[in-house]
C-alpha positions as CSV (number, residue, x, y, z in Angstrom):
1,X,-18.5,9.9,31.7
2,X,-15.8,8.6,34.2
3,X,-13.5,9.9,36.9
4,X,-13.8,13.4,38.4
5,X,-17.1,14.4,35.8
6,X,-18.9,11.1,37.6
7,X,-17.8,12.4,41.0
8,X,-19.4,15.6,40.3
9,X,-22.5,14.0,39.1
10,X,-23.2,11.8,41.8
11,X,-22.2,14.7,44.6
12,X,-25.0,16.5,42.9
13,X,-27.5,14.2,43.2
14,X,-26.6,13.5,46.5
15,X,-26.5,17.0,47.7
16,X,-29.8,17.9,46.0
17,X,-31.5,14.9,47.2
18,X,-30.1,15.7,50.6
19,X,-32.2,18.9,50.4
20,X,-35.2,18.0,49.4
21,X,-35.7,15.2,51.7
22,X,-34.7,17.8,54.4
23,X,-37.2,20.3,53.2
24,X,-40.0,17.4,53.1
25,X,-39.0,16.1,56.6
26,X,-39.3,20.0,58.3
27,X,-42.7,20.2,56.5
28,X,-43.9,16.6,57.9
29,X,-42.8,18.1,61.3
30,X,-45.6,21.2,61.2
31,X,-42.7,23.5,59.5
32,X,-43.7,25.8,56.4
33,X,-41.8,25.7,53.4
34,X,-39.9,28.7,53.7
35,X,-39.2,28.0,57.1
36,X,-38.0,24.4,56.4
37,X,-36.0,26.0,53.6
38,X,-34.0,28.3,55.6
39,X,-33.7,25.5,58.0
40,X,-32.1,23.4,55.7
41,X,-29.7,26.1,54.2
42,X,-28.5,27.3,57.4
43,X,-27.9,23.7,58.8
44,X,-26.0,22.5,55.7
45,X,-23.8,25.5,55.3
46,X,-23.1,25.9,59.0
47,X,-24.2,29.5,59.0
48,X,-25.5,28.9,62.7
49,X,-27.7,31.7,63.1
50,X,-29.9,29.2,65.4
51,X,-33.0,27.5,64.7
52,X,-36.1,28.7,63.0
53,X,-38.0,26.7,65.8
54,X,-37.2,24.9,68.9
55,X,-36.1,21.5,68.5
56,X,-37.9,19.8,71.2
57,X,-38.6,16.3,69.6
58,X,-35.8,13.5,69.8
59,X,-36.6,12.8,66.7
60,X,-36.1,16.0,64.9
61,X,-32.7,16.5,66.8
62,X,-32.0,13.3,65.0
63,X,-33.0,14.5,61.7
64,X,-31.2,17.5,61.7
65,X,-28.1,15.6,62.6
66,X,-28.6,13.2,59.6
67,X,-28.9,16.7,57.5
68,X,-25.8,18.2,58.8
69,X,-24.0,14.9,58.0
70,X,-25.6,14.3,54.8
71,X,-25.7,17.9,53.2
72,X,-21.9,18.5,54.2
73,X,-20.7,15.3,53.2
74,X,-22.2,15.3,49.7
75,X,-21.1,19.4,49.6
76,X,-17.3,18.5,50.1
77,X,-17.9,15.3,47.6
78,X,-19.1,17.8,44.6
79,X,-17.0,20.7,45.7
80,X,-13.8,17.6,45.7
81,X,-14.6,16.5,41.9
82,X,-14.9,20.0,40.7
83,X,-11.7,20.8,42.0
84,X,-10.2,17.6,40.5
85,X,-12.1,18.7,37.1
86,X,-10.0,21.7,37.0
87,X,-6.9,19.7,38.0
88,X,-6.9,17.3,34.9
89,X,-8.7,19.5,32.6
90,X,-11.8,17.6,32.6
91,X,-13.6,20.4,31.8
92,X,-11.8,21.7,28.6
93,X,-11.9,17.4,27.5
94,X,-15.8,17.6,27.8
95,X,-15.7,21.0,26.1
96,X,-13.8,19.3,23.0
97,X,-16.0,16.4,23.0
98,X,-18.8,18.7,22.6
99,X,-16.9,20.4,19.8
100,X,-16.2,17.3,18.2
101,X,-19.6,16.1,17.9
102,X,-20.8,18.9,16.6
103,X,-18.0,18.9,14.0
104,X,-19.5,15.4,13.2
105,X,-22.9,16.3,13.0
106,X,-22.5,19.1,10.9
107,X,-20.2,16.7,8.3
108,X,-22.0,15.5,4.8
109,X,-20.4,13.6,2.1
110,X,-17.5,12.7,4.1
111,X,-15.3,9.9,4.6
112,X,-15.2,7.1,8.1
113,X,-11.6,6.0,8.3
114,X,-11.9,2.9,10.7
115,X,-8.3,2.1,12.5
116,X,-5.8,5.1,12.6
117,X,-2.8,2.8,12.0
118,X,0.0,3.4,9.7
119,X,-2.4,2.8,6.3
120,X,-4.9,5.0,8.2
121,X,-2.5,7.9,9.3
122,X,-1.4,7.8,5.7
123,X,-5.4,8.3,3.9
124,X,-5.8,10.7,6.5
125,X,-2.6,12.7,5.2
126,X,-4.1,12.6,1.9
127,X,-7.7,13.3,2.5
128,X,-6.3,16.6,4.0
129,X,-4.8,17.3,0.7
130,X,-7.6,16.7,-1.4
131,X,-9.9,19.0,1.3
132,X,-12.0,16.2,2.0
133,X,-13.8,16.1,5.3
134,X,-13.3,12.7,7.4
135,X,-13.9,11.0,10.7
136,X,-11.7,8.8,12.2
137,X,-12.6,5.9,14.4
138,X,-10.3,4.1,16.8
139,X,-10.2,2.6,20.0
140,X,-6.6,3.4,20.8
141,X,-6.3,6.1,23.0
142,X,-2.9,7.3,22.4
143,X,-3.6,7.2,18.2
144,X,-6.7,8.9,19.2
145,X,-4.7,12.0,21.2
146,X,-2.2,12.1,17.9
147,X,-5.2,12.3,15.7
148,X,-6.9,15.1,17.6
149,X,-4.0,17.2,18.1
150,X,-3.4,16.9,14.1
151,X,-7.3,18.3,14.3
152,X,-8.8,15.5,12.9
153,X,-12.6,14.9,13.6
154,X,-12.3,11.5,16.0
155,X,-14.5,9.4,17.7
156,X,-12.9,6.8,20.2
157,X,-14.9,3.1,20.1
158,X,-15.0,0.2,18.4
159,X,-16.1,0.5,14.7
160,X,-18.0,-2.7,14.7
161,X,-20.8,-0.9,16.8
162,X,-23.5,0.0,15.1
163,X,-24.0,3.0,17.5
164,X,-20.1,4.1,17.2
165,X,-20.3,4.4,13.1
166,X,-23.9,6.2,13.8
167,X,-22.1,8.9,15.5
168,X,-19.8,8.8,12.8
169,X,-22.5,10.0,10.3
170,X,-22.6,6.8,8.2
171,X,-26.2,7.7,7.1
172,X,-24.3,11.0,5.6
173,X,-21.3,9.7,4.6
174,X,-20.6,8.8,1.1
175,X,-17.5,6.6,1.7
176,X,-16.2,4.3,4.6
177,X,-12.6,3.0,5.0
178,X,-12.1,0.3,7.2
179,X,-8.3,-0.5,7.5
180,X,-7.7,-2.3,10.6
181,X,-5.0,-4.9,10.5
182,X,-7.6,-7.7,11.3
183,X,-9.5,-9.3,8.1
184,X,-12.2,-10.3,10.6
185,X,-13.0,-7.0,12.0
186,X,-13.0,-5.4,8.7
187,X,-15.3,-8.1,7.7
188,X,-17.6,-7.5,10.5
189,X,-17.5,-3.5,9.8
190,X,-18.1,-3.9,6.0
191,X,-21.4,-6.3,7.2
192,X,-22.6,-3.6,9.5
193,X,-21.6,-0.4,7.4
194,X,-23.4,-1.8,4.6
195,X,-26.4,-2.3,6.3
196,X,-26.6,0.7,8.1
197,X,-26.1,2.8,4.5
198,X,-26.7,0.2,1.2
199,X,-25.6,3.8,-0.9
200,X,-22.4,3.7,0.4
201,X,-18.9,3.3,-1.0
202,X,-17.1,1.0,1.2
203,X,-13.1,0.2,0.7
204,X,-11.8,-2.6,2.4
205,X,-8.2,-3.8,3.5
206,X,-7.2,-7.4,3.4
207,X,-4.3,-9.1,4.7
208,X,-5.0,-12.3,3.2
209,X,-5.9,-13.0,-0.6
210,X,-8.6,-15.2,0.4
211,X,-10.1,-12.5,2.2
212,X,-10.7,-10.4,-0.9
213,X,-14.0,-12.7,-1.8
214,X,-15.5,-12.4,1.7
215,X,-15.4,-8.9,2.3
216,X,-16.9,-8.4,-1.5
217,X,-19.8,-10.8,-0.1
218,X,-20.0,-8.7,3.1
219,X,-20.5,-5.5,1.0
220,X,-17.0,-4.2,-0.1
221,X,-17.1,-2.0,-3.3
222,X,-13.1,-2.0,-3.2
223,X,-10.7,-4.1,-1.7
224,X,-7.2,-3.3,-1.2
225,X,-4.3,-5.9,-0.5
226,X,-1.2,-3.8,0.8
227,X,0.6,-7.4,0.6
228,X,-0.2,-7.7,-3.1
229,X,0.2,-4.0,-3.9
230,X,3.9,-4.2,-2.5
231,X,4.8,-7.5,-4.3
232,X,3.6,-6.1,-7.5
233,X,5.5,-2.8,-7.1
234,X,9.0,-4.6,-6.0
235,X,8.3,-6.9,-8.9
236,X,8.1,-3.6,-11.2
237,X,10.9,-2.6,-9.7
238,X,13.0,-5.7,-11.2
239,X,11.7,-5.7,-14.4
240,X,10.8,-2.2,-15.4
241,X,13.3,0.0,-13.9
242,X,12.8,2.5,-16.8
243,X,9.5,3.4,-16.4
244,X,9.6,3.0,-12.5
245,X,12.2,5.7,-12.8
246,X,9.6,7.6,-15.3
247,X,6.6,7.0,-12.6
248,X,8.7,8.3,-9.7
249,X,10.0,11.0,-11.4
250,X,6.2,13.2,-11.0
251,X,4.3,13.3,-7.6
252,X,1.1,11.2,-8.2
253,X,2.1,8.7,-10.5
254,X,3.8,6.0,-8.7
255,X,0.5,4.1,-8.5
256,X,-0.3,4.3,-11.9
257,X,0.4,1.1,-13.2
258,X,-1.7,-0.6,-10.4
259,X,-4.4,1.7,-11.4
260,X,-4.0,0.9,-15.1
261,X,-3.8,-2.6,-14.7
262,X,-7.8,-2.6,-13.2
263,X,-8.6,-1.6,-16.6
264,X,-6.3,-3.9,-18.8
265,X,-4.0,-1.3,-19.6
266,X,-0.4,-1.2,-18.9
267,X,3.5,0.8,-19.0
268,X,5.9,-0.9,-20.5
269,X,9.2,-0.7,-21.9
270,X,10.7,-1.1,-25.5
271,X,14.8,-1.1,-25.4
272,X,16.3,-0.2,-28.7
273,X,19.3,-2.7,-29.6
274,X,22.1,-1.1,-32.2
275,X,20.6,-3.6,-34.7
276,X,16.8,-2.4,-34.5
277,X,15.8,-0.8,-37.7
278,X,14.4,2.3,-35.5
279,X,17.6,3.1,-34.6
280,X,17.9,6.6,-36.7
281,X,14.1,6.8,-37.0
282,X,11.5,9.2,-35.4
283,X,9.1,8.2,-32.8
284,X,6.5,8.6,-34.8
285,X,8.0,5.5,-37.3
286,X,7.6,3.5,-34.1
287,X,4.0,4.5,-33.6
288,X,3.3,4.1,-37.0
289,X,4.4,0.4,-37.2
290,X,2.5,-0.1,-33.7
291,X,-0.6,0.7,-35.6
292,X,-2.6,2.3,-32.5
293,X,-1.6,-0.4,-30.0
294,X,0.1,1.7,-28.2
295,X,1.2,5.2,-27.7
296,X,4.8,6.6,-26.5
297,X,5.0,8.4,-22.9
298,X,8.5,9.0,-22.8
299,X,11.8,8.1,-23.8
300,X,14.9,7.0,-21.4
301,X,18.1,7.9,-23.5
302,X,21.2,6.2,-23.2
303,X,22.6,9.0,-20.9
304,X,19.7,8.5,-18.3
305,X,17.7,11.7,-19.7
306,X,14.0,10.9,-19.6
307,X,12.3,12.8,-22.2
308,X,8.5,13.0,-21.3
309,X,6.0,13.7,-24.0
310,X,8.6,13.4,-27.0
311,X,7.7,14.6,-29.8
312,X,6.9,12.8,-33.0
313,X,9.8,13.8,-34.7
314,X,12.1,13.1,-32.0
315,X,14.9,10.4,-33.3
316,X,15.9,7.4,-31.5
317,X,18.9,6.1,-31.1
318,X,20.5,2.8,-29.7
319,X,20.5,1.9,-26.2
320,X,17.3,4.4,-25.9
321,X,14.4,2.8,-23.9
322,X,11.0,3.7,-24.9
323,X,8.3,3.8,-22.3
324,X,4.8,2.9,-23.6
325,X,1.3,2.5,-22.6
326,X,-1.3,0.2,-24.1
327,X,-3.4,-2.7,-23.8
328,X,-1.8,-5.7,-22.0
329,X,-2.0,-8.2,-24.8
330,X,-1.0,-5.5,-27.5
331,X,2.2,-4.7,-26.5
332,X,3.7,-8.2,-26.4
333,X,2.3,-9.2,-29.7
334,X,4.4,-6.0,-31.2
335,X,7.2,-7.1,-29.0
336,X,7.5,-10.5,-30.4
337,X,6.9,-9.4,-34.1
338,X,10.0,-7.0,-33.8
339,X,12.3,-7.8,-31.1
340,X,14.5,-10.1,-29.8
341,X,14.6,-11.1,-26.0
342,X,17.4,-10.5,-24.2
343,X,18.6,-13.5,-21.8
344,X,18.9,-11.1,-18.9
345,X,16.4,-9.1,-19.1
346,X,12.8,-8.8,-19.7
347,X,13.0,-5.5,-22.0
348,X,11.6,-5.9,-25.6
349,X,14.7,-5.5,-27.7
350,X,13.8,-3.8,-31.1
């Protein structure tokens, strides 16, 4: 609580303290509580009805003067705080924060995103598309404002702080993604999150390959290295252009090769040369020769047309590129048995 809200609270405390002290003071002077309260009200608010009892004692006169100054000052300070709150929209902000807190407290099996940079923003959009509730934690005020304007549940704070993670409902969450650009922060957040919720799925971003081991030791279930993924994608663009065209032609398949690599499966390309024994043969003949080493998922014809889920009776022509999926070791072995390597490309020529 800062700014106008703090001013209102301070003014209210000072004002009511003045009221209580004044009533006690008049009571000690021999007045009844009702007379003392009435005297305080007409004195502080300057009504001017006159004293309840004559102020004969110099001490009582000085006390009354002090009550007038203290009461008027605190009242003006309090009213000024309210005016400033309305002017700056502080009340609306407080209500929004309360609504935000209530929304977070009602979440279960949600995701916590630590960091709302580029990766955090892309992750949030994907979770929205999947109807997966989530909470965003970040220290940057502009980013938090942007996330709030998009309707996201946000907490402004340091994700390394246990209290911030608890406020985000980490004990009820199913996953946490720490995607800050600083590896040290990601390691510390992972350690803290794992301690607070041993059953939590933790996905961590790593900038350096050497950080992957540290993040896993800290408790991360999965580590994503954006630089490595980017390099692998660029290499794939160079070495497997036809397969990339196929992957990018359908929504949701652009990351397929990276995901398949984790289970030792890959997409590869087999180029049908004009001397290939498969020219004029059906796709089924190619799969039979492969003896189950792979499956054909698409064929790129010489004119650039891509046929997905080709039928077994599709006839292969020279310069066709067959896109296959299989185990990493089986496809190269098949290619070596039937293919002649082209000096300028990595595609297998059958």
